[in-house]
Coordinates of C-alpha atoms in Angstrom, one line a residue:
Chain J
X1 CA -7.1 9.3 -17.4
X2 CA -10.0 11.0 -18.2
X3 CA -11.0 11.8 -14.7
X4 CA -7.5 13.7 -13.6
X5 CA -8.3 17.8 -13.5
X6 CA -6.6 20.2 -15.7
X7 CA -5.3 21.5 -12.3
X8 CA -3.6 18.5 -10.6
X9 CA -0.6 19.0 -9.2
X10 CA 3.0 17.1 -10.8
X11 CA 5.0 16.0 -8.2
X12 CA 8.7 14.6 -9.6
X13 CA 10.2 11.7 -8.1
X14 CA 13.4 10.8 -8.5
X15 CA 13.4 6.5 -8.5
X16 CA 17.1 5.3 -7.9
X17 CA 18.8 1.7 -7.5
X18 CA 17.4 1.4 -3.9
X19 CA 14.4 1.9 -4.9
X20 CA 14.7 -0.9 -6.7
X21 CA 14.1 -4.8 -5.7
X22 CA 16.3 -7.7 -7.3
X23 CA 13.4 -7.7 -9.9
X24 CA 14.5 -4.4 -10.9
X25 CA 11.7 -2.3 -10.6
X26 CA 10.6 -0.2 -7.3
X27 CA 9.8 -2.2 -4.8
X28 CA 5.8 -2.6 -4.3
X29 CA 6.0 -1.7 -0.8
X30 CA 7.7 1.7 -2.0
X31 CA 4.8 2.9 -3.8
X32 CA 2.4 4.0 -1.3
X33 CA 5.7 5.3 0.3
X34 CA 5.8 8.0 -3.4
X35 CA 2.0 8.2 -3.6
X36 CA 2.1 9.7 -0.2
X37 CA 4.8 11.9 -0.4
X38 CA 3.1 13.2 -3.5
X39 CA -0.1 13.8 -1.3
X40 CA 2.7 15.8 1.3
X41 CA 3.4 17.4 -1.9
X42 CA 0.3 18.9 -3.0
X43 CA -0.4 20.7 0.7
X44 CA 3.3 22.2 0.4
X45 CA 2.2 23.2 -3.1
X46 CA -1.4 24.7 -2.5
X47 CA -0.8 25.6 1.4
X48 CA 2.7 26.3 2.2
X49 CA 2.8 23.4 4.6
X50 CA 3.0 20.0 4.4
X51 CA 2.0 17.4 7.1
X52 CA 5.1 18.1 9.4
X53 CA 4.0 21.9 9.5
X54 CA 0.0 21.8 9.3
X55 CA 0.5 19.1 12.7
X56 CA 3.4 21.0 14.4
X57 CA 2.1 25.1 13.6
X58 CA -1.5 24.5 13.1
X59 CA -2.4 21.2 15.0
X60 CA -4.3 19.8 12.2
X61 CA -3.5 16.0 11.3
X62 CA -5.2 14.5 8.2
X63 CA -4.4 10.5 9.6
X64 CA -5.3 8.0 6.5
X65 CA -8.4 6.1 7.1
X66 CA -8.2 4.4 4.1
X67 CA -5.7 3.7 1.0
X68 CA -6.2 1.5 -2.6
X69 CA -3.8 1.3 -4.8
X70 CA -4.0 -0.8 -8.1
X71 CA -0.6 -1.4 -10.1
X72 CA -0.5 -1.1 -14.0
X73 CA 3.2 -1.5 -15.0
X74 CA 6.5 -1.7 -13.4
X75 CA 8.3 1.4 -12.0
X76 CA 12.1 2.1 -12.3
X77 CA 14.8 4.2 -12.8
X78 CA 14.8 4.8 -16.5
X79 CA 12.8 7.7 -16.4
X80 CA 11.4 10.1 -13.5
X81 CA 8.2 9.6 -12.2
X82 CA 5.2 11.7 -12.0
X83 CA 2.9 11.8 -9.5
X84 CA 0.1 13.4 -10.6
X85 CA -2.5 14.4 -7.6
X86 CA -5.4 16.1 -6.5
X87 CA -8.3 15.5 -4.2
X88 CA -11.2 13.9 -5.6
X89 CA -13.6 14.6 -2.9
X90 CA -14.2 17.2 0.4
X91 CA -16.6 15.5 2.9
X92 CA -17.7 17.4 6.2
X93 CA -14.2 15.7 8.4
X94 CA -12.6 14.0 5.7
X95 CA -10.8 14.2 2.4
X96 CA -9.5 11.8 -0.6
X97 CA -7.0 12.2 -2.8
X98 CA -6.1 10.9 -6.3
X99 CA -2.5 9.8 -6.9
X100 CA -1.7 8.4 -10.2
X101 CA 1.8 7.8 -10.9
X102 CA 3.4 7.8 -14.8
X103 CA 6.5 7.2 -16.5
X104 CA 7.5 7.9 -19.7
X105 CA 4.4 9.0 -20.4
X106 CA 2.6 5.6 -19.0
X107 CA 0.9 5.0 -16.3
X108 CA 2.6 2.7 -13.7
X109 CA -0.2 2.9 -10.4
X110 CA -3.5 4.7 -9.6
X111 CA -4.5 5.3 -5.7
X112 CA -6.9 6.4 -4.1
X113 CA -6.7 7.3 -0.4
X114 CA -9.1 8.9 2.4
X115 CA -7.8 10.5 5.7
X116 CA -10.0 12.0 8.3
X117 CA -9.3 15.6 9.7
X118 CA -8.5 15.7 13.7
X119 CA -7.2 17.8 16.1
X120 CA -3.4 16.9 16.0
X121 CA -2.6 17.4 19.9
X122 CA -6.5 15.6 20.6
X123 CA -6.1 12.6 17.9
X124 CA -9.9 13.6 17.6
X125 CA -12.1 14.2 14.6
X126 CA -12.7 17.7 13.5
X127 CA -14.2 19.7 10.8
X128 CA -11.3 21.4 8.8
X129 CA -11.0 25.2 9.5
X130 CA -12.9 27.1 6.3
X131 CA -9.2 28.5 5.2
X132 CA -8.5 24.8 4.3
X133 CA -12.2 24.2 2.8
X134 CA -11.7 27.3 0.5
X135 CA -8.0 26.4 -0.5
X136 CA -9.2 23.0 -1.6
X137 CA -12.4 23.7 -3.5
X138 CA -11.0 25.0 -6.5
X139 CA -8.5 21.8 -7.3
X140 CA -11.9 19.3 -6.7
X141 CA -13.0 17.5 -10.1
X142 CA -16.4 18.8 -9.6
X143 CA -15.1 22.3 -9.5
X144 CA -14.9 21.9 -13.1
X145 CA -18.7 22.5 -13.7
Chain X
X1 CA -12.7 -10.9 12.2
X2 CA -15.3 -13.7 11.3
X3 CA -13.3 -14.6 8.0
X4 CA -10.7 -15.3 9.5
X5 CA -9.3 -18.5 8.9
X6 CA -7.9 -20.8 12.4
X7 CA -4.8 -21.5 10.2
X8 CA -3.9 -18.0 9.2
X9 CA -0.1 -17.6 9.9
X10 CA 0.7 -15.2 13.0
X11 CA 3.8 -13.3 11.3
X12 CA 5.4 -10.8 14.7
X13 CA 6.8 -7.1 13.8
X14 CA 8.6 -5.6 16.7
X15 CA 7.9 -2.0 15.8
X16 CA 10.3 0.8 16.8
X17 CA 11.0 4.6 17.1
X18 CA 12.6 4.4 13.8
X19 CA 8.9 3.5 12.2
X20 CA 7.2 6.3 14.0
X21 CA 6.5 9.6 12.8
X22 CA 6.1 13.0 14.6
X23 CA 2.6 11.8 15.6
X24 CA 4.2 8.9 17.6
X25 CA 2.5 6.1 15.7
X26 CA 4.0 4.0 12.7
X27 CA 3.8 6.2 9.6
X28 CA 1.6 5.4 7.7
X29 CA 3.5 4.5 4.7
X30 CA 5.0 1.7 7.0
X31 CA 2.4 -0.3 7.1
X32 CA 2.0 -1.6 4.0
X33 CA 5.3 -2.5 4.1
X34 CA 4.7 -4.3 7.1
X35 CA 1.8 -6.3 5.3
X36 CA 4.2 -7.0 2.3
X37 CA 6.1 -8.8 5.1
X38 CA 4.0 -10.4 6.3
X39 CA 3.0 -11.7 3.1
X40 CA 6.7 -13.0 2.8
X41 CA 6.5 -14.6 5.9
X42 CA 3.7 -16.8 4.9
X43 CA 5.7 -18.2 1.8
X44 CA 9.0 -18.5 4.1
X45 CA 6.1 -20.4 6.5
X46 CA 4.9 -22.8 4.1
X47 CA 6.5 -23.1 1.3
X48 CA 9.6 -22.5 2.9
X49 CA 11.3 -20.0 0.6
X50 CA 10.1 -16.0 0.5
X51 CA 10.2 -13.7 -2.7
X52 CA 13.9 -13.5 -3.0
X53 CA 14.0 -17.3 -3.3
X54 CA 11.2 -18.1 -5.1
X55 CA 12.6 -15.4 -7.9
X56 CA 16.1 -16.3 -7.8
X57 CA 16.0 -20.7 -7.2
X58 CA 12.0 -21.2 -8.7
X59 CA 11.7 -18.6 -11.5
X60 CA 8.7 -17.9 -10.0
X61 CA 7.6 -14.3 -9.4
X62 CA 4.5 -12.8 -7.7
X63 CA 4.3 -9.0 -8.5
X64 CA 1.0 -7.4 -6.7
X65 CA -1.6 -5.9 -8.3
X66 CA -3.4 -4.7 -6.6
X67 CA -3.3 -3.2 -2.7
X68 CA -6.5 -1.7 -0.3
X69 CA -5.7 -1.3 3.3
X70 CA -8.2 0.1 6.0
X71 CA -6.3 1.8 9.1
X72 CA -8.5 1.3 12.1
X73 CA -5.9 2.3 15.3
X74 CA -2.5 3.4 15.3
X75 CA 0.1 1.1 15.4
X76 CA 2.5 2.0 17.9
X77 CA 6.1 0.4 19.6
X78 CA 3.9 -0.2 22.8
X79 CA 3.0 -3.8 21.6
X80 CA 4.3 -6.4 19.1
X81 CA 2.2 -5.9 15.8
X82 CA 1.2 -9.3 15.2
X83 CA -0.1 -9.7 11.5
X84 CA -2.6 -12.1 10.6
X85 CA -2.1 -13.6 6.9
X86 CA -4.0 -16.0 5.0
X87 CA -4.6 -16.8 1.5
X88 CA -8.2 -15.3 0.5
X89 CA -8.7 -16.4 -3.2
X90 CA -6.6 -18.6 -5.5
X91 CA -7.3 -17.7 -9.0
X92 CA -5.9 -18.9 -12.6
X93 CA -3.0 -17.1 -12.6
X94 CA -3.8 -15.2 -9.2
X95 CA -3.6 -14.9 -5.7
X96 CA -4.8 -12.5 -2.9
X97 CA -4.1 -12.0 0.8
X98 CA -5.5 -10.8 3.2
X99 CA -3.1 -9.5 6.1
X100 CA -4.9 -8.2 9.4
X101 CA -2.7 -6.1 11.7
X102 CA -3.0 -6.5 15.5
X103 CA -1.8 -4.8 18.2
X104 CA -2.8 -5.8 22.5
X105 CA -5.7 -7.4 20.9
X106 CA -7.1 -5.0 18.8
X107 CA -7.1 -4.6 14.9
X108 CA -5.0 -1.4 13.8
X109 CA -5.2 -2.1 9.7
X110 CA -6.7 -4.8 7.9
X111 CA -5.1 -5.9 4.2
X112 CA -6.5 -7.3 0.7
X113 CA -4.0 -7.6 -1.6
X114 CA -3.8 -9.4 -5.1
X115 CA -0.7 -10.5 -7.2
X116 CA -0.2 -12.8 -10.2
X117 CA 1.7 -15.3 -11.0
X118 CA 4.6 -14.6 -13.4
X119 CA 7.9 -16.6 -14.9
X120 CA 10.0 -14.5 -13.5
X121 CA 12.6 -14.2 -16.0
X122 CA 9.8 -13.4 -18.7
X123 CA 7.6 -11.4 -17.0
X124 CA 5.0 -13.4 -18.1
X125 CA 2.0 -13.8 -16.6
X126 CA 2.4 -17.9 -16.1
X127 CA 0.0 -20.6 -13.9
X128 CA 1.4 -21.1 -10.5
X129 CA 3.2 -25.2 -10.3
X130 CA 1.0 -27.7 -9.2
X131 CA 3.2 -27.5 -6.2
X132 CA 2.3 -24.2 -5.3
X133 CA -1.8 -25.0 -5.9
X134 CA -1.4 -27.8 -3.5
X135 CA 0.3 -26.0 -1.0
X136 CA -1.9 -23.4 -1.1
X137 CA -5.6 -24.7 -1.0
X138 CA -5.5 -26.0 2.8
X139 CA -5.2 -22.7 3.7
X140 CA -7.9 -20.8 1.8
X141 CA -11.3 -20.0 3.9
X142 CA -13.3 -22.4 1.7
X143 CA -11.0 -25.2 2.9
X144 CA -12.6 -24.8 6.3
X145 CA -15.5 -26.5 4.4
Chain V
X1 CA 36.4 -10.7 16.6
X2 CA 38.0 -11.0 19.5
X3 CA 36.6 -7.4 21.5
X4 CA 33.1 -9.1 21.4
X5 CA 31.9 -9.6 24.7
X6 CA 30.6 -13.0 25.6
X7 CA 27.6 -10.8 27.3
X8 CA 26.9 -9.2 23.9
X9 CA 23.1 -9.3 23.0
X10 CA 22.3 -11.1 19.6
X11 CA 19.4 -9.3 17.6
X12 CA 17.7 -11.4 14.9
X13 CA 16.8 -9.5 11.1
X14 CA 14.8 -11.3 8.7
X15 CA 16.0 -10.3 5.6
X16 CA 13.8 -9.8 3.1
X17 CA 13.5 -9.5 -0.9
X18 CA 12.2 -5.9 -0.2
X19 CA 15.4 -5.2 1.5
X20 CA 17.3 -6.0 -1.7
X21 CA 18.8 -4.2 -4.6
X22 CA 19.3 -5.1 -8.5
X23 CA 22.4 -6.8 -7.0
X24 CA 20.2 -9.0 -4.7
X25 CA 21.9 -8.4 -1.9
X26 CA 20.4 -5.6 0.0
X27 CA 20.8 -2.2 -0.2
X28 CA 23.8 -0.5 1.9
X29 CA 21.1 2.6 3.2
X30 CA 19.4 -0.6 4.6
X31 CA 22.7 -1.2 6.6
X32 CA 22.9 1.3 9.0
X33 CA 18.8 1.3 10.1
X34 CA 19.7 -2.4 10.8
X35 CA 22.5 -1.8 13.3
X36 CA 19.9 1.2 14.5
X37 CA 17.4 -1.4 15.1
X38 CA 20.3 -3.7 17.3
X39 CA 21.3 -1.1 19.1
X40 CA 17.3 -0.1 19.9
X41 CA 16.6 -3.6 20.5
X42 CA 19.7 -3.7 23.2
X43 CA 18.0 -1.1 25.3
X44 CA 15.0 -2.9 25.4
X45 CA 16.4 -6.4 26.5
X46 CA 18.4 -4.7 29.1
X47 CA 16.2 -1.5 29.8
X48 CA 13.4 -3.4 29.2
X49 CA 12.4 0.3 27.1
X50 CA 12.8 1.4 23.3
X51 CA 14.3 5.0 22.7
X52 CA 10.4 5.2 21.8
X53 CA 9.5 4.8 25.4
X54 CA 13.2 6.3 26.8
X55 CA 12.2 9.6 24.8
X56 CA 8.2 9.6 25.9
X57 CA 7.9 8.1 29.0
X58 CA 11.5 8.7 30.6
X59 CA 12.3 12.4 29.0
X60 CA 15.5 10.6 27.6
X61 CA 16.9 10.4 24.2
X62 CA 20.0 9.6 23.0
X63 CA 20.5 11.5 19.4
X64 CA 23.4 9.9 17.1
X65 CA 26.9 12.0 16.7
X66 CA 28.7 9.4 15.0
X67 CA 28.5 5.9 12.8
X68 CA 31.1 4.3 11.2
X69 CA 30.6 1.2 9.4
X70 CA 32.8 -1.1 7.5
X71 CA 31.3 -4.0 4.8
X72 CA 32.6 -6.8 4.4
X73 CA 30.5 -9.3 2.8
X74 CA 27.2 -9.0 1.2
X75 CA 23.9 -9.0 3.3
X76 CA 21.4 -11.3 1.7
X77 CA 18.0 -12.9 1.9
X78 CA 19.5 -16.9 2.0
X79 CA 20.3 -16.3 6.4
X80 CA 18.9 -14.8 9.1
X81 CA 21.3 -11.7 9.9
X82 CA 22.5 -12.1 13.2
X83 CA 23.3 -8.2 14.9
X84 CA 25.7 -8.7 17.7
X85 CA 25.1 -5.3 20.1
X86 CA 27.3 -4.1 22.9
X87 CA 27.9 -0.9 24.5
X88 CA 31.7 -0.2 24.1
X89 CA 32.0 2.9 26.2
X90 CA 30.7 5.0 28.5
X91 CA 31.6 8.5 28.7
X92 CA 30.4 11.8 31.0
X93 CA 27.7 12.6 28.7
X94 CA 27.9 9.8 25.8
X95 CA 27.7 5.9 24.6
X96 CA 29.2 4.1 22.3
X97 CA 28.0 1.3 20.7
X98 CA 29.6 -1.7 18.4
X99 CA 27.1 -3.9 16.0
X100 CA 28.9 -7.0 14.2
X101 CA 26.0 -7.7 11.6
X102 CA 26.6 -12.1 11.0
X103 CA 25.1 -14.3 8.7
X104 CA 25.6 -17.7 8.7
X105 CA 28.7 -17.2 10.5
X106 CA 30.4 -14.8 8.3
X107 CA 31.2 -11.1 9.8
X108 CA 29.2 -9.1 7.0
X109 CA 29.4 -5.2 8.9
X110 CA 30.8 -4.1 11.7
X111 CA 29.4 -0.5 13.0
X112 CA 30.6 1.7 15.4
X113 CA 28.5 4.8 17.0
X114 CA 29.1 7.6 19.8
X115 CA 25.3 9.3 20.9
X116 CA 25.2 11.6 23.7
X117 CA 22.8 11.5 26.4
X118 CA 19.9 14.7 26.5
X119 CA 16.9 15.6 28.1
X120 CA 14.7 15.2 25.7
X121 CA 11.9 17.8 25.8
X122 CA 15.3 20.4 25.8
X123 CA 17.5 18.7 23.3
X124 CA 20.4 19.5 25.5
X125 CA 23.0 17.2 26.4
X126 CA 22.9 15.8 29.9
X127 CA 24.2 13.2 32.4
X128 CA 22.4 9.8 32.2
X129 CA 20.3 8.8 35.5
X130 CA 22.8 6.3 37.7
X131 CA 20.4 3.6 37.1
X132 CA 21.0 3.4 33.5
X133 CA 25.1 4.2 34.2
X134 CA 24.7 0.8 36.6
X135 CA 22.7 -0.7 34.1
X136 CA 25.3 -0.3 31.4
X137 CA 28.2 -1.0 33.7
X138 CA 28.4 -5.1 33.0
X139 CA 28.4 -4.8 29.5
X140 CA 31.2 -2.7 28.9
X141 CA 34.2 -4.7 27.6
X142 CA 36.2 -3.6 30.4
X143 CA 33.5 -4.8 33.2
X144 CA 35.2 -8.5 31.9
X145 CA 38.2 -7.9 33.4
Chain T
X1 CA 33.9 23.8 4.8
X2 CA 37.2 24.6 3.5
X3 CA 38.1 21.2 1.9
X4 CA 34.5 21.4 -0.3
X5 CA 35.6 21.9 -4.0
X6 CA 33.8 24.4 -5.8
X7 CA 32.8 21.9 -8.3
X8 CA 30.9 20.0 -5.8
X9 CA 27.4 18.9 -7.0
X10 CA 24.5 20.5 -4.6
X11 CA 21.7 17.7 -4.6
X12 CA 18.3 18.4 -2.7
X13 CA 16.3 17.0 -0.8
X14 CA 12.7 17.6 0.3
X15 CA 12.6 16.2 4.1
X16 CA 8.9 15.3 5.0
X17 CA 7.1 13.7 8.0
X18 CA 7.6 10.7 7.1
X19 CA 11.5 11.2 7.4
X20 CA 11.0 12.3 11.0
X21 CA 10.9 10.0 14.1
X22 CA 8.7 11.2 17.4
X23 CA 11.4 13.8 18.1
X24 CA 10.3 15.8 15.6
X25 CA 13.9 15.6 13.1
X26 CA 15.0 13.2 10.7
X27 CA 15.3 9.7 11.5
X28 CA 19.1 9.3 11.8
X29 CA 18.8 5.6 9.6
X30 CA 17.3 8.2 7.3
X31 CA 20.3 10.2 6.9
X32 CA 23.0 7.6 5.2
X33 CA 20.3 6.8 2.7
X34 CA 20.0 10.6 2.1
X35 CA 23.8 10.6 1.7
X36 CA 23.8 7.4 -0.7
X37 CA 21.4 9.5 -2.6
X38 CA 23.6 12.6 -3.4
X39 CA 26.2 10.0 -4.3
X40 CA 23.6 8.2 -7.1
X41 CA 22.7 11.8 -7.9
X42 CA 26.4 12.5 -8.8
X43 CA 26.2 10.0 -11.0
X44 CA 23.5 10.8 -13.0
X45 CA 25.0 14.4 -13.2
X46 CA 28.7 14.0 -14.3
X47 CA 28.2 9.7 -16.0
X48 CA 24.8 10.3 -17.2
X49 CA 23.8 7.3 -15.7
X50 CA 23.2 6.5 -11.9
X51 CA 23.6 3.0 -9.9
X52 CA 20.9 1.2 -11.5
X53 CA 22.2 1.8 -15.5
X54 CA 26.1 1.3 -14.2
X55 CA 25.3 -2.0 -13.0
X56 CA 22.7 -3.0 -15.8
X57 CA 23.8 -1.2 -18.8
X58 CA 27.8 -1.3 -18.5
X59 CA 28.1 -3.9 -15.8
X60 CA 29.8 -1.9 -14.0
X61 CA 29.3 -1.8 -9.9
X62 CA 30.5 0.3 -7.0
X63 CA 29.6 -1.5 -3.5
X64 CA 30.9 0.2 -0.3
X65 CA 33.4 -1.0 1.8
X66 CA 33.0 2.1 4.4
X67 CA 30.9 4.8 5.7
X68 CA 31.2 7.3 8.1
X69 CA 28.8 10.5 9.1
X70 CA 29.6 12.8 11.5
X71 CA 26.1 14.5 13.0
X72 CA 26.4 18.3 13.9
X73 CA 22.8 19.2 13.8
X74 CA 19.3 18.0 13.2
X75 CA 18.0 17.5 10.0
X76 CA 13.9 19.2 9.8
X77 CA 11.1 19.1 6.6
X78 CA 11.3 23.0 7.9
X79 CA 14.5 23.5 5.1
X80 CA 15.3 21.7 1.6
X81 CA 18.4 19.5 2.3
X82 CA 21.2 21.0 0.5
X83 CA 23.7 17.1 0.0
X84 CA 27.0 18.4 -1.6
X85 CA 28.7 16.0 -2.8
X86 CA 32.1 15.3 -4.4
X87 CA 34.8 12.7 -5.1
X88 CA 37.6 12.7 -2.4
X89 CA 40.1 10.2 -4.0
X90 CA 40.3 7.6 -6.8
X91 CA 42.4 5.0 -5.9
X92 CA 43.7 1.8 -8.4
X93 CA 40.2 0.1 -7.6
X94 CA 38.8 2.2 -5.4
X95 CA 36.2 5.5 -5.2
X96 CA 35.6 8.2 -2.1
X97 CA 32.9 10.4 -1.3
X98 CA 32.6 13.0 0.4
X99 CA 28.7 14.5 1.3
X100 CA 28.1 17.5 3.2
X101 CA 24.0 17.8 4.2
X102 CA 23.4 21.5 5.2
X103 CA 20.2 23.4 6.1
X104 CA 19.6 26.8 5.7
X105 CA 23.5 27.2 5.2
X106 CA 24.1 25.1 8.5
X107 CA 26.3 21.9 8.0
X108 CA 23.7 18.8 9.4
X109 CA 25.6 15.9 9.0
X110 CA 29.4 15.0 7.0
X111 CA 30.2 11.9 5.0
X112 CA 33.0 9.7 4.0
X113 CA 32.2 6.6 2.4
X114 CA 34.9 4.7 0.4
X115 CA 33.6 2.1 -2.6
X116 CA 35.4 -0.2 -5.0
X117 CA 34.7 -1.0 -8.6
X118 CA 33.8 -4.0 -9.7
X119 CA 32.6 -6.0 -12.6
X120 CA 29.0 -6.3 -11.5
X121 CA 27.8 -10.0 -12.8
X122 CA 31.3 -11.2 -11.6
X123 CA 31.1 -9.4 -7.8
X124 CA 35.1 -8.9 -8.6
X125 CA 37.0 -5.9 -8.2
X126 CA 38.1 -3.9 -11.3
X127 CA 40.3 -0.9 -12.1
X128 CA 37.4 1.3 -13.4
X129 CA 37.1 2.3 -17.1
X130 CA 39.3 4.7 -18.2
X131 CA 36.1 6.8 -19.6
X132 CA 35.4 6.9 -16.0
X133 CA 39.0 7.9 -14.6
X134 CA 39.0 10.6 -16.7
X135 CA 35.6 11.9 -15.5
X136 CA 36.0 11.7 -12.2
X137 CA 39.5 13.6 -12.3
X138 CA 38.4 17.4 -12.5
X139 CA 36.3 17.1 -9.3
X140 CA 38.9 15.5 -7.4
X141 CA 40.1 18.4 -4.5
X142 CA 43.5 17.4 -5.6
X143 CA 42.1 18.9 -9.5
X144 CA 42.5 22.6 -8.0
X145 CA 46.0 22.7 -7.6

């Protein structure tokens, strides 16, 4: 994919037999189930936290307003897959993110989600803190030049 | 919802603890599997089999796509998620949905989703049975005239 | 099975394709969160609350110590999976509960848990209010004779 | 644990928010499929192959007839999920497991499931493959002395 950054983060995932539907491939509905754990992923990775931390120590939710995904080949347990993520865009309360998912070198799903920042103890909108803002600038595709 | 079709089937979800996360509401990686069964439920509905029979007794397989969901409102165990589900466009060899999620009233997600039709056994992208056309049409928004 | 009360509440699973494994029957993981969602699904026929609203609105939960499970036939798609749910025993501090899982007749699980009673904002073990002791009461297998 | 071979394959797992119910912990339906997983992984480590190439690629299938977990503490995203896991006795047709799920070098949960071999496309038990008796053998406790 052309548009992925030098610097998105590879998230491994592990796709086992219950993954798997009597089709034998990952269930569809388990998908945005590994797109969003590679999302989780990506704040552990860049932040420390992930979403059970950033609500329960810094009451900061990111609830998802929005989620697309479009499916390109079957996944399943012949070889790991790789969740490869990164946020496309930074807006003044909200934040997308990228998730495309190969295997084998192939890839299987592309997605593209938006969640809003709030107040986790509110459920209200808010701006994230600047700490976040600065954290996330450098992994944007238009940090790139 | 103004598109929404009088005949659209009414498929109930009794939503528990088990489906919430930290933030009390359904996580959010729950609800598209609630629109996948929701989805089911409309075949079990009208054509009287879901995915499991249609693969297994009609060779018939209908792997998705492609998947967009808007959240609007949590979904929580308060009410009964009653999801909306209709056939929104038969193609060639495709079909989409559209699954609205309700809860007290009020629209928590709504769902656009688009699968093709395949001989299962093949993989192979195939055109649905007669049958299935026929079945389908009297349900699709333009039906309504 | 003849320790089933006749008062034993019957919980209705759809059993879906997504629910299945490569051996289309579904998963064993998928197993236990069914008999979870009987024994949830007892409290509210009888409570008239979920542990969702136990935990939230009453300050009571009742956290899992112990599951046993035995399968005996393969859980599929082709029946509706009828969970019968009682309450088996009563302790000080604790419940037990027993889940035969059914379809079409046929004993497929039967499930065996002990949770203990806490105040739930303190995670510490406590005695459970008389009303829900005398709401119990009649369904214990030794309230038939 | 005393009885916990040395040999005992340590599997991880990376708890999230999505794992977690409103209390804050892992889901306890979560928790068998965590278990099922360190099995799978054991698998994949010692045969090579998990669940999903047994059954597809030698036919070869091991459905359980039991599980039982024993819950000691409360499983958080705040620590990787340490699942040890090791074979507790081969029997003619028959396979045990044991998994221990520990957190920060605290014992969460303790398994014992108990599966049988079969011939998968037949559903009919089997006395496993030799190549797989003699696997198995070194990481039975019974191997240390």
């Amino acid at each position: 994919m052309t548009d992925r950054p030098a610097n998105a983060h590879a998230h491994e995932i592990r796709v086992t037999w219950g993954d798997c539907d009597p089709a034998r491939i990952a269930y569809t509905a388990r998908l945005p189930w590994f797109a969003l754990d590679a999302i989780n992923a990506w704040w552990e990775e860049h932040l420390g936290d992930g979403w059970f931390q950033m609500e329960i120590d810094r009451n900061l939710g990111t609830p998802f307003v929005r989620l697309e995904m479009g499916f390109r080949a079957p996944v399943t347990p012949r070889h790991r897959l790789i969740c490869h993520v990164w946020p496309s865009r930074l807006g003044e309360t909200s934040i997308s993110f990228r998730v495309d998912g190969e295997q084998d070198g192939k890839l299987c799903f592309s997605t593209h989600t938006t969640s809003v920042f709030i107040t986790a103890d509110k459920f209200a909108k808010q701006k994230p803190p600047q700490e976040i803002r600065d954290l996330i600038a450098p992994y944007l595709p238009t940090a790139a030049g």
